[in-house]
PDB file of C-alpha atoms and ligand atoms in Angstrom:
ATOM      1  CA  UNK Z 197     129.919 148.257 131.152  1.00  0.00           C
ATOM      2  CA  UNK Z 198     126.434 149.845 132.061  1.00  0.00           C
ATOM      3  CA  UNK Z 199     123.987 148.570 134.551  1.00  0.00           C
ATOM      4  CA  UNK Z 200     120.352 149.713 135.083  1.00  0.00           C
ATOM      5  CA  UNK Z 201     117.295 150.201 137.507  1.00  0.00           C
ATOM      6  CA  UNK Z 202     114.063 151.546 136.963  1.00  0.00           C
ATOM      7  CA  UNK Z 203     112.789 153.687 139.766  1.00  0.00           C
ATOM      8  CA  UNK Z 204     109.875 152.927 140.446  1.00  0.00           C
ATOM      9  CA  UNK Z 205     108.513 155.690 143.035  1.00  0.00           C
ATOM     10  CA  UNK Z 206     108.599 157.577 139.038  1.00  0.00           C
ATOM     11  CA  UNK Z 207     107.198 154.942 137.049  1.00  0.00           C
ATOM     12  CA  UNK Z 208     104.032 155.670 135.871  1.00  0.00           C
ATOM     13  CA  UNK Z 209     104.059 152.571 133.982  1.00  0.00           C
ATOM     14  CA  UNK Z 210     103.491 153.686 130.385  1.00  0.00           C
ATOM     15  CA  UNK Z 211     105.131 150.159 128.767  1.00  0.00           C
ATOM     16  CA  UNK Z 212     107.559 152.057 127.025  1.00  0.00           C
ATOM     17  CA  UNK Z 213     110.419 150.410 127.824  1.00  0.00           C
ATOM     18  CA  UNK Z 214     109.524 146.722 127.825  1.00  0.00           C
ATOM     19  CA  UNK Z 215     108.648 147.575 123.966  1.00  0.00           C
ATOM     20  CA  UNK Z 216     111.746 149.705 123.392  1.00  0.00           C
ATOM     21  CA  UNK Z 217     114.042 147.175 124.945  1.00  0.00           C
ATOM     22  CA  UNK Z 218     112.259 143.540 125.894  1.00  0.00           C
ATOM     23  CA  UNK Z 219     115.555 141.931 126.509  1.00  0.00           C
ATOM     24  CA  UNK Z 220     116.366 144.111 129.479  1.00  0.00           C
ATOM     25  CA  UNK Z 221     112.419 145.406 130.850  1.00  0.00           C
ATOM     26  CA  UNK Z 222     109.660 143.557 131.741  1.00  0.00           C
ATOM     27  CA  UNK Z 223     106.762 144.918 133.674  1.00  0.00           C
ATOM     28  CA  UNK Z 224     104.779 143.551 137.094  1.00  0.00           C
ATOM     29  CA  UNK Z 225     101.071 142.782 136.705  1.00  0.00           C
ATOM     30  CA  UNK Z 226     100.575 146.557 137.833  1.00  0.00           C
ATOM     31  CA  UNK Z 227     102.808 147.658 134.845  1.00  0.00           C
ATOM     32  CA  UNK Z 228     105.717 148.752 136.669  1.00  0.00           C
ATOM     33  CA  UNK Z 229     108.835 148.062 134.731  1.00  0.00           C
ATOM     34  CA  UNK Z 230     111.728 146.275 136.314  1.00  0.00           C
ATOM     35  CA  UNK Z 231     114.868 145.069 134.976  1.00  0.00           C
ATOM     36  CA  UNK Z 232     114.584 141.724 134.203  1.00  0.00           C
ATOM     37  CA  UNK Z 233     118.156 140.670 134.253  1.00  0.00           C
ATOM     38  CA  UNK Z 234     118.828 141.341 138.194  1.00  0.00           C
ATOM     39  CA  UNK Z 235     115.225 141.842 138.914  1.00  0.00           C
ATOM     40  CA  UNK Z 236     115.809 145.464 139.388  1.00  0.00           C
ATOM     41  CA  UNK Z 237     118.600 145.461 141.994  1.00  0.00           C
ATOM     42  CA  UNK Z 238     121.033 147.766 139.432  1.00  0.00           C
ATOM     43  CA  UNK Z 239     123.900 145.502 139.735  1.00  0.00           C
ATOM     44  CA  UNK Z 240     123.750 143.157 136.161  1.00  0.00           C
ATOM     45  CA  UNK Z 241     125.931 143.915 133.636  1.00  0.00           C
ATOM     46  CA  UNK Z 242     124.039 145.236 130.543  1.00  0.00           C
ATOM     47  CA  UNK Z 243     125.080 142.445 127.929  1.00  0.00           C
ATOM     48  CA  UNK Z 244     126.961 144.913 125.212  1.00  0.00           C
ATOM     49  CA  UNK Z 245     124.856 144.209 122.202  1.00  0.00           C
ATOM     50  CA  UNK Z 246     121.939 145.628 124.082  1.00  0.00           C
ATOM     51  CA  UNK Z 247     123.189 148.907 124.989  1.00  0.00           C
ATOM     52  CA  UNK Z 248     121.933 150.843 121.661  1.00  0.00           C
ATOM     53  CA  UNK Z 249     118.644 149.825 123.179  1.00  0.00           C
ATOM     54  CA  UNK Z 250     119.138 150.772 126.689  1.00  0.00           C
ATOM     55  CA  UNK Z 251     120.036 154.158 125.604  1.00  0.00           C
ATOM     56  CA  UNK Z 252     116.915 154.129 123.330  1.00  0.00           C
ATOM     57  CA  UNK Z 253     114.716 152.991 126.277  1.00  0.00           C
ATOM     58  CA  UNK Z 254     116.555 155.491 128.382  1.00  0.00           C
ATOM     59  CA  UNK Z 255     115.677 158.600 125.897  1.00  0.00           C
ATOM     60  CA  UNK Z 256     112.101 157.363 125.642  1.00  0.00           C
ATOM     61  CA  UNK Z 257     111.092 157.257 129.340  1.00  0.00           C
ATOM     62  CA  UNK Z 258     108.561 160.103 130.028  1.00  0.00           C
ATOM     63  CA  UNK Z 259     109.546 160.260 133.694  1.00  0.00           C
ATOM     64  CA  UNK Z 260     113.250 159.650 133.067  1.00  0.00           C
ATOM     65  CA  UNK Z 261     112.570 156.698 135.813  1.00  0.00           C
ATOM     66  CA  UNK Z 262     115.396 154.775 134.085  1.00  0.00           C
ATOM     67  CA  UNK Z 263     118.683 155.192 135.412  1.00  0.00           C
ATOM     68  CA  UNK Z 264     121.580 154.135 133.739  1.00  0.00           C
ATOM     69  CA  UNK Z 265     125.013 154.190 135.086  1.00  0.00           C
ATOM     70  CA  UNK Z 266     128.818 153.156 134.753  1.00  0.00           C
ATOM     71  CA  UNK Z 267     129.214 150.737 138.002  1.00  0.00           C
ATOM     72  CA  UNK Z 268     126.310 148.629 139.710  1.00  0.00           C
ATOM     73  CA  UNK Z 269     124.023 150.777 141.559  1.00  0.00           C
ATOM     74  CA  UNK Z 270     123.581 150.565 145.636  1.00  0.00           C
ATOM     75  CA  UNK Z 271     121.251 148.134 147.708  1.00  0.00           C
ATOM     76  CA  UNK Z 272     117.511 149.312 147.802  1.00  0.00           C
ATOM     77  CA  UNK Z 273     118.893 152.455 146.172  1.00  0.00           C
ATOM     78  CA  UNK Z 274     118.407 154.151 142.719  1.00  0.00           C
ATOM     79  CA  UNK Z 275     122.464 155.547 143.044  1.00  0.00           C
ATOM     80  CA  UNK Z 276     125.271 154.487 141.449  1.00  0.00           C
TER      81      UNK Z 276
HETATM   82 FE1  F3S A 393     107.966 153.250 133.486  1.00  0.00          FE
HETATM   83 FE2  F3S A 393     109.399 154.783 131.979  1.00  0.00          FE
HETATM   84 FE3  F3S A 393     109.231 152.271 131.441  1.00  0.00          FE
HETATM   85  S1  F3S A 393     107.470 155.310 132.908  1.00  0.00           S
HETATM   86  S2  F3S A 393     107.203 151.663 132.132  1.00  0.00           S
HETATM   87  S3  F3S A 393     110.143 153.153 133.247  1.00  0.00           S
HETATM   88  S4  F3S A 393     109.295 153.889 129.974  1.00  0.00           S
END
């Protein structure tokens, strides 16, 4: 399984993502992205079928602000 959180301190909200992968971003009205499936806490399972476009997302982040790991990431913190 993968999980996800955007960290935002990086963002510089470019929209990438929400376009690359709109089942798992969505952006704030200030264009930061979030996870929308755990509202950024890191700890939602990525459904399967959407990991191709996780990893795309992933690869097309300018700031590398998405973080993508193997277990659910820590409270308030952008670590696995
Ligand atoms: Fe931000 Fe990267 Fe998405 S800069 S809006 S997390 S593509």
């Amino acid at each position: 399984a993968k999980y996800s959180i955007v960290d935002q301190d990086t963002c510089i909200a470019c929209g990438a993502c929400s376009e690359t992968a709109p089942d798992i971003f969505d952006h704030n009205d200030s264009g930061f992205s979030f996870v929308k499936l755990d509202d950024n806490q890191g700890t939602a399972e990525i459904p399967d079928d959407l990991e191709y476009d996780l990893e795309d997302a992933c690869d097309g982040c300018p700031t590398e602000s998405i973080k993508v790991a193997d277990t659910p990431f820590k409270k308030d913190s952008v670590e696995a």
